[in-house]
XYZ file of C-alpha atoms in Angstrom:
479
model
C 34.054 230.932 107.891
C 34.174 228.227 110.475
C 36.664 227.340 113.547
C 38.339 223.540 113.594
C 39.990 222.302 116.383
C 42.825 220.144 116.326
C 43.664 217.676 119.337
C 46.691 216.408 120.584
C 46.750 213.666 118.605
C 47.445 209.888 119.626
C 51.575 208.804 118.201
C 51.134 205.407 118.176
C 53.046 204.633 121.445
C 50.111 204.086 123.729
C 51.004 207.320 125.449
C 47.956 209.199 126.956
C 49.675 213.304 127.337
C 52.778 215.130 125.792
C 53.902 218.904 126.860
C 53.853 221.196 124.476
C 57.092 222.554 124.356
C 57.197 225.640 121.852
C 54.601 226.949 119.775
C 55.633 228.198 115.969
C 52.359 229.811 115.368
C 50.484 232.627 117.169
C 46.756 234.032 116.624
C 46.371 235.478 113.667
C 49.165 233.894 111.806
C 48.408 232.101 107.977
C 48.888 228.150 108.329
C 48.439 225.618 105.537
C 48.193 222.064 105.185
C 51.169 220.070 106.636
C 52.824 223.105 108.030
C 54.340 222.205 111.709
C 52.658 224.486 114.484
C 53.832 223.034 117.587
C 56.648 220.707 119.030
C 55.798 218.440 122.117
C 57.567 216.141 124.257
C 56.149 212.656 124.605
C 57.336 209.830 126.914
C 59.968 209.403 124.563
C 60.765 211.769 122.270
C 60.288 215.291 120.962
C 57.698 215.355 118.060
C 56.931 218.368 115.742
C 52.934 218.215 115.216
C 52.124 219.102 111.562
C 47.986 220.428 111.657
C 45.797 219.240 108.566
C 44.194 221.825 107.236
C 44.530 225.427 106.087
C 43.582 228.629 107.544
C 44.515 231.572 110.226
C 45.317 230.275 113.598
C 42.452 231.775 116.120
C 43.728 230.904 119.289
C 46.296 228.764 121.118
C 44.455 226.939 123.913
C 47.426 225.982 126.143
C 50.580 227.608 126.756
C 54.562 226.222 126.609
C 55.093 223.738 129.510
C 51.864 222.765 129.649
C 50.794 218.866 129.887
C 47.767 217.946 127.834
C 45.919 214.933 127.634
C 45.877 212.971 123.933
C 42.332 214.102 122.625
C 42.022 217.892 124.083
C 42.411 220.788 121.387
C 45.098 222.630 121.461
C 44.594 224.848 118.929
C 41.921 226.234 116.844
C 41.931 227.380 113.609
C 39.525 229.675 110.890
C 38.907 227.892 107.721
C 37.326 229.425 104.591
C 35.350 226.358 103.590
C 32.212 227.276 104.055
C 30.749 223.566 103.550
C 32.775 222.126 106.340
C 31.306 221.844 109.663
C 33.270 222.508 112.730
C 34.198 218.947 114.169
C 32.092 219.489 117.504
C 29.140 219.830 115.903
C 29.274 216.833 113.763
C 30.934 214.490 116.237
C 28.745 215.872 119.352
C 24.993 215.742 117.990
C 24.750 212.461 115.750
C 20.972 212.508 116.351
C 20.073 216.074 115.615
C 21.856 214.938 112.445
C 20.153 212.314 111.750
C 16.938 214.240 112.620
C 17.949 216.951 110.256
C 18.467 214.614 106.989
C 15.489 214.174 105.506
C 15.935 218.514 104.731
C 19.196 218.084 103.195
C 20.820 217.001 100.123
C 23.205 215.588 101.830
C 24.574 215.058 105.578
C 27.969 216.649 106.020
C 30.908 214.605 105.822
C 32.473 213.554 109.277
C 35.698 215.552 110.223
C 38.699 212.613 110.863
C 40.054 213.723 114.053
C 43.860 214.550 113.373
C 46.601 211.991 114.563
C 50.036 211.106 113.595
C 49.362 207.448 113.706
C 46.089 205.678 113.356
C 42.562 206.996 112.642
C 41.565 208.753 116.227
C 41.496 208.604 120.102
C 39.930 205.901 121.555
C 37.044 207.051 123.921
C 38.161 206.526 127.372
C 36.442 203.624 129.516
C 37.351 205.770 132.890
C 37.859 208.657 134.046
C 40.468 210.437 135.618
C 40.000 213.729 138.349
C 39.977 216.731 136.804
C 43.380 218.723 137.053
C 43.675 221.605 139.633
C 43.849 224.580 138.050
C 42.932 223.476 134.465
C 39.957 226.057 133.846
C 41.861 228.497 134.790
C 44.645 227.262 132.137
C 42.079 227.903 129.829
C 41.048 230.926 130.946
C 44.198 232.035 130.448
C 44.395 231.881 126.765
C 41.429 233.383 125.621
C 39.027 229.907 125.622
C 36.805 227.692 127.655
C 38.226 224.493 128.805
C 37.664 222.308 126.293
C 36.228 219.614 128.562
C 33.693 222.101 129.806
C 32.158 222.613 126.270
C 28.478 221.299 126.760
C 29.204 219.375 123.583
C 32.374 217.273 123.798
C 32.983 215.724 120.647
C 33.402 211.628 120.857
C 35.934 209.939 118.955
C 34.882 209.382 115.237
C 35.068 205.633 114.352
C 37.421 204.285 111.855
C 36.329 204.617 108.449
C 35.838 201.800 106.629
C 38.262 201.570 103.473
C 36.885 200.280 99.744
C 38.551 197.216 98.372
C 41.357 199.033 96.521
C 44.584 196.730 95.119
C 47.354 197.391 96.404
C 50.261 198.677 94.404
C 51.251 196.924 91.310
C 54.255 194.666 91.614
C 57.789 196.965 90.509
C 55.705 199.836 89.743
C 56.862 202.948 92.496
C 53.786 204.312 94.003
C 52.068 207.562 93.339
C 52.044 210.191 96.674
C 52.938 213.126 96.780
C 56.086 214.522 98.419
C 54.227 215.140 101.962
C 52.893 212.200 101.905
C 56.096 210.307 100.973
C 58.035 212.330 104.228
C 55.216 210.937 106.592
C 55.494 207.391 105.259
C 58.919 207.453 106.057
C 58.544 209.629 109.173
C 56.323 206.224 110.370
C 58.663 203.722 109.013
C 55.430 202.482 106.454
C 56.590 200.905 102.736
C 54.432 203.071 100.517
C 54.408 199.951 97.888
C 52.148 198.145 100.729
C 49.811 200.678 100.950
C 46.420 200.545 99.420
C 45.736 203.721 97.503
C 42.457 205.543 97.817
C 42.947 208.396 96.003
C 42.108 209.145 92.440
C 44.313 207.492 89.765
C 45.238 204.921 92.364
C 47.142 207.573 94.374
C 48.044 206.878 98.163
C 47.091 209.505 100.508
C 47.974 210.868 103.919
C 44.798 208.565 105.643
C 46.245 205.521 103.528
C 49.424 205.681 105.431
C 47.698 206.953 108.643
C 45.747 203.348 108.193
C 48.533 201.187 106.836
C 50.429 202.717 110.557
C 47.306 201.873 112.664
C 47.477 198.440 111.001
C 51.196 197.986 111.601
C 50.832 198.610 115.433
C 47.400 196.936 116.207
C 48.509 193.538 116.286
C 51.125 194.447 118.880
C 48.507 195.453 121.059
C 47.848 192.068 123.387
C 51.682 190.930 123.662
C 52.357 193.998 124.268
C 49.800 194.753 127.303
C 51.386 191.785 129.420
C 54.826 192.962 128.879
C 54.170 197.023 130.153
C 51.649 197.967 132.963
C 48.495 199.545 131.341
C 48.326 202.428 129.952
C 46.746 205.482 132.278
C 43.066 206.463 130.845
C 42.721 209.426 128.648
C 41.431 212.415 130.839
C 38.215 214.023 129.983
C 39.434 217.484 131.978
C 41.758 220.135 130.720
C 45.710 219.596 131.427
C 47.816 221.414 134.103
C 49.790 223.749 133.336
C 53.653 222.485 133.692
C 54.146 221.651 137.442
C 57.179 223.166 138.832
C 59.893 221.638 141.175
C 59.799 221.848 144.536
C 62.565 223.181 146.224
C 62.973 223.123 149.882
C 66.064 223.416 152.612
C 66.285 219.653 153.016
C 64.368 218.097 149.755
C 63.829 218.539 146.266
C 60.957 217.637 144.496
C 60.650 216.460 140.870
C 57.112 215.717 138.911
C 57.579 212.576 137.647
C 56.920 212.387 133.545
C 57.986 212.441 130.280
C 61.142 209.686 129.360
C 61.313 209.183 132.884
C 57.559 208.183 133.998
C 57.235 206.048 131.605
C 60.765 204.517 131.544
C 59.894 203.539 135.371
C 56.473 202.096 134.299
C 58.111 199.687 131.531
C 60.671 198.598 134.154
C 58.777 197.644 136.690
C 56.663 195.738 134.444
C 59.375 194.095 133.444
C 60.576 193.563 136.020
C 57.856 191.352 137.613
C 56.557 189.872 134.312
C 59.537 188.802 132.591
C 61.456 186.454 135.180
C 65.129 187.547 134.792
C 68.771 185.418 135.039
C 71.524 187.551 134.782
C 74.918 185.485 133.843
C 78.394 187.113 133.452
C 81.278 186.650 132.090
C 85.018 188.348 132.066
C 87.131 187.860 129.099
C 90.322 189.083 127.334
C 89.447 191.765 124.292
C 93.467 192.769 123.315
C 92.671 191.094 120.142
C 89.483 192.977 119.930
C 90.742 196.267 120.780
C 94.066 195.813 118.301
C 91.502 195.525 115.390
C 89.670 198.623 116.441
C 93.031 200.717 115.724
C 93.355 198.471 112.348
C 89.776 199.597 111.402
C 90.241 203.344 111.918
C 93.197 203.123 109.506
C 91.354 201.495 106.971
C 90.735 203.569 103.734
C 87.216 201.451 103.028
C 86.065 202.946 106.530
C 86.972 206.553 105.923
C 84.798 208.462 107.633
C 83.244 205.822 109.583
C 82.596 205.471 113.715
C 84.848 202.750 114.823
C 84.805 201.633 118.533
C 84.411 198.635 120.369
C 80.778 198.684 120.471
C 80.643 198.569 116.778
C 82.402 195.071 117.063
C 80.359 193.739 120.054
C 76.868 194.366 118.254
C 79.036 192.531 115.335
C 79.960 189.692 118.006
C 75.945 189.528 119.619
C 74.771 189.442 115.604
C 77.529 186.290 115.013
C 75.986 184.888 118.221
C 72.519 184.821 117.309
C 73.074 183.401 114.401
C 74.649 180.457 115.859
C 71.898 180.218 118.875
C 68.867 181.410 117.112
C 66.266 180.411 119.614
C 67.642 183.674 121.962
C 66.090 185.670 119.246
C 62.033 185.521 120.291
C 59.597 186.820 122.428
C 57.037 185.590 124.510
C 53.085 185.951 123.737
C 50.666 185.650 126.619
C 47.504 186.125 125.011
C 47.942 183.296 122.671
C 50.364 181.424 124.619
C 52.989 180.815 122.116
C 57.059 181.749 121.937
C 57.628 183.945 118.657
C 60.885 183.130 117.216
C 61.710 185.892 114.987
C 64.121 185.453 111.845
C 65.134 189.013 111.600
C 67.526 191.150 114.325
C 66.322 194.321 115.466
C 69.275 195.590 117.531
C 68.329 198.254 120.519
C 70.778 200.799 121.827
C 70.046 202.197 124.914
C 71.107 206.014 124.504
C 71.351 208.348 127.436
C 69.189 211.626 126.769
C 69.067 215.080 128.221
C 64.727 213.608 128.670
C 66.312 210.580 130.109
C 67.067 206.420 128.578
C 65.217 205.524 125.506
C 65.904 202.478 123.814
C 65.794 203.059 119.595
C 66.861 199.665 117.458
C 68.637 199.357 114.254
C 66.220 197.565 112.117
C 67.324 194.181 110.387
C 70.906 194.627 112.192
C 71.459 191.186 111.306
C 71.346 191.654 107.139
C 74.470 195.084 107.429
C 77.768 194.904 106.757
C 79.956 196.530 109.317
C 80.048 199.380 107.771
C 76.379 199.787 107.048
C 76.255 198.883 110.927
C 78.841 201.587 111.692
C 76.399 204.462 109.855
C 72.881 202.934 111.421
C 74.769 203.160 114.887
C 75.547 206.426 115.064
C 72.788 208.137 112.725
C 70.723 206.506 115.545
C 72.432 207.692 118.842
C 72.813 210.910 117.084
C 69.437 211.346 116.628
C 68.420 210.085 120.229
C 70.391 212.686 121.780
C 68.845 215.409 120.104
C 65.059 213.966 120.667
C 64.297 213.572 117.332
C 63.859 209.608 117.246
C 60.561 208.529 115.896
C 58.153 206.510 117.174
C 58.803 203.546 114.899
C 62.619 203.260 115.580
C 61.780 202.166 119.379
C 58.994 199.669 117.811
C 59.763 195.723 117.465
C 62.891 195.437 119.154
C 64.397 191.983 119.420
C 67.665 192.303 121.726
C 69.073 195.074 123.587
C 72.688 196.646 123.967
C 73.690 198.761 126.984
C 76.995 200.289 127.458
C 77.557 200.769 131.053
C 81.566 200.727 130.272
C 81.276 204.794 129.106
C 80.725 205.305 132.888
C 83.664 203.184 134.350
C 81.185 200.432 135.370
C 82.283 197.250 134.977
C 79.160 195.461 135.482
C 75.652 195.559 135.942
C 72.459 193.377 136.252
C 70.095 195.124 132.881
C 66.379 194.649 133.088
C 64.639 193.838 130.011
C 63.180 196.088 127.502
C 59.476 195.427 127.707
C 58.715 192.670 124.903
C 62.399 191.428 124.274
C 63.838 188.303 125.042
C 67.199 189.548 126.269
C 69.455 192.258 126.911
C 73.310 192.975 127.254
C 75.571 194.998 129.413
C 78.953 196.228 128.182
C 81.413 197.058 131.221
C 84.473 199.075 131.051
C 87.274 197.564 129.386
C 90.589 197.938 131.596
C 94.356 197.353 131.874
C 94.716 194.145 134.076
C 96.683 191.637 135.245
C 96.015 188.328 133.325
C 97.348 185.348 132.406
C 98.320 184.913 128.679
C 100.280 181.703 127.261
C 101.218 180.219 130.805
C 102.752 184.308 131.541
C 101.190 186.830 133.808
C 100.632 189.883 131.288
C 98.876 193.151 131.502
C 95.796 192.697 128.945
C 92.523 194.668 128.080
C 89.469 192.733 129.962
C 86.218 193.837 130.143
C 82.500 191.973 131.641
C 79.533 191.100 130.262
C 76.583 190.762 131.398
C 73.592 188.992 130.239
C 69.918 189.206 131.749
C 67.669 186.921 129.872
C 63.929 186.089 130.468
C 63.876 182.633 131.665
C 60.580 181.571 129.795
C 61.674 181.783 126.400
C 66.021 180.954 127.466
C 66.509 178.202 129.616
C 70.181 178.465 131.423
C 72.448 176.141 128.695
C 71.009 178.017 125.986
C 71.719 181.737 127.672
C 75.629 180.378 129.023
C 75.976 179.102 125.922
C 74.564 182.553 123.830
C 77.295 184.837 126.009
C 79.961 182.138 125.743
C 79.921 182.684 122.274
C 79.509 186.534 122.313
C 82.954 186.303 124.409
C 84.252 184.139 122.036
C 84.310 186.421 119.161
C 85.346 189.319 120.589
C 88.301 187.349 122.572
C 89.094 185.768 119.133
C 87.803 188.612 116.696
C 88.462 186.526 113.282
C 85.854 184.341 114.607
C 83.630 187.083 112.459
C 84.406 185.860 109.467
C 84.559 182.166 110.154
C 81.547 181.745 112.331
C 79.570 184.159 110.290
């Protein structure tokens, strides 16, 4: 019998702590490969953390509410393999290892530190002050700190993988059915996987590798468009910090959606330099096919509402200014035009604004459109978006209208080239064939960064956004 540890693994997002919000295990309970055991709250979504391995839970290190960094164990588990070695011994003591060869067969193979996307943590550069109160945390539930153990394990390097094919052309790839769920779970194409497994079979570290690939490259554009990341913490996490209340104040910790919402916004903010433009238009046309829509038989069933048509009108538009589309790369110096649309929504959640994108928004019908838009807001309200639907975003939509707002000045989403606020569309006074008439009018508003959009080509993007959606048959003859 031997006890392995599994960390709070790293999702991909560059995020260095999550709060574990409920636990689905206890001590002593039977868990088995794949099986969730925890749900915890990242910086932008709730993510249920599946642990690799079988065995009987033997303790839970920290309790609900509690903050931990990405790399501390969380919970440990007894295994029956008897061959296996616990990872802190192989990943703490490389030269007693090494020492201790030449009297075995063979060394022991090195434990892969669990993650949901990529092949481990990165070992920390810096350090940040230990947490008050974390031994005690610790304490608490039965265990040590895990940064006090006098041998902290270091981050296992990647492994290196053999020179595999990749899939054969048409053929559909062999995984099985866990495997298949975390693919999609990452948004990775199974057929572009290189199989390690026996018989040419992909396995869960073939799409843990194809994911680390996937987000790698982002890495240097994306470092100039959001502040840096905070270091990982060698100390155990606090336990969840509570609000202050006082007669006069109230005092909130700062974290989750929000902390890092604030971080991407202010690096925005003074990377990206923004030009708002606006523009106030007549949409009775626009709103007149709305009501024509919902009594269509072909769209039983479907969500149709103005926004529906003004992503439609913004996907007309880039295709007829298709320079907007790009983003800006500072390490290599170059403007990335991109030849696909990956639409954002901002969505207001009970963990606060996260920004999820419909991916290749420009290739659906309006239907297909209608189903993407609200399968996504759907599943941003109830924190279940993934990591890789707020990935490689493109342009941005943000409904301020739902609030009575008839204008605002967005700031960019970190990495995009521009994004769009929707005001409320109202009952006005406007003139309509040489007559004053009351008409349904509504503002846009259009931040753009200014390196990649100079001013005609941003007037001339929401000009024809307006355009559209003031003359809606434009969709079919402009598209």
């Amino acid at each position: 019998m031997t006890i392995r540890e599994f960390k709070m693994p790293d999702v991909g997002e560059g995020l260095t702590e999550a709060e574990i919000l409920k636990w689905y295990v206890q001590p002593g309970d039977t868990v088995t490969d794949g099986q969730v055991v925890c749900e915890v709250e990242t910086a932008k979504a709730a993510v249920e953390l599946p642990i690799p391995f079988d065995g009987v839970v033997h303790a839970l290190l920290f309790e609900e509410g509690t903050t931990v960094d990405v790399g501390q164990v969380i919970i440990s588990v007894q295994t029956g393999d008897a061959g296996a070695e616990a990872p802190a011994v192989v990943e703490a003591a490389p030269a007693v290892a090494a020492a201790a060869a030449p009297a075995e067969a063979e060394p022991a193979p090195e434990v892969r530190q669990p993650v949901l996307v990529g092949y481990g943590v990165s070992t920390a550069s810096t350090k940040r002050r230990p947490r008050k109160a974390a031994a005690d945390t610790a304490a608490q539930n039965g265990s040590a700190a895990p940064a006090a153990a006098p041998a902290a394990p270091a981050a296992p390097a990647a492994p290196v993988l053999p020179a595999v094919p990749a899939q054969p052309a048409g053929e559909r790839p062999l995984a099985k059915p866990p495997v298949r769920k975390l693919a999609k779970d990452l948004g990775i194409d199974l057929a572009s996987v290189v199989p390690t497994g026996d018989g040419g079979v992909v396995t869960r570290e073939d799409v843990h590798a194809a994911a680390a690939a996937a987000i790698t490259p982002q890495a240097g554009p994306a470092a100039v468009q959001a502040p840096a990341a905070v270091p990982v913490a060698a100390a155990a996490a606090v336990p969840a910090q509570v609000v202050e209340t006082s007669a006069r104040e109230t005092r909130i910790p700062v974290k989750g959606v929000r902390k890092v919402t604030a971080q991407a916004m202010v690096g925005s903010a003074f990377t990206a330099p923004h030009v708002t433009e606006f523009i106030t238009f007549d949409v009775t046309r626009t709103m007149k096919l709305v009501q024509e829509l919902k009594a269509d038989p072909d769209l039983a069933g479907l969500r149709i509402n103005p926004l529906l048509l003004i992503a439609k009108a913004v996907l007309v538009a880039v295709r007829r200014n298709p320079d907007v589309n790009a983003s800006w790369d500072e390490a290599a110096q170059e403007i990335v035009l991109k030849h696909y649309v990956n639409l954002g929504i901002a969505a207001a959640t009970p963990r606060g604004l996260i920004v999820p994108n419909i991916k290749d928004a420009h290739a659906k019908t309006l239907g297909e459109l209608s189903e993407s838009l609200s399968s996504l807001v759907a599943t941003a309200r109830d924190g279940k978006t993934s990591p890789a639907d707020m990935q490689n975003g493109t342009l941005t939509l943000t409904n301020v209208g739902v609030f009575g707002v008839d204008t605002g000045t967005p700031i960019l989403n970190p990495g995009e080239s521009a994004i769009l606020a929707v005001g409320a569309i109202k009952l006005q006074p406007w003139v309509h064939k040489g007559k004053v008439k009351p008409r349904q009018v509504t503002t846009l508003a259009l931040s753009f960064d200014h390196r990649l959009i100079d001013g005609e080509l941003g007037s001339r993007f929401l000009a024809d956004i307006a355009a559209v959606l003031e003359h809606p048959r434009r969709l079919i003859t402009w598209a």
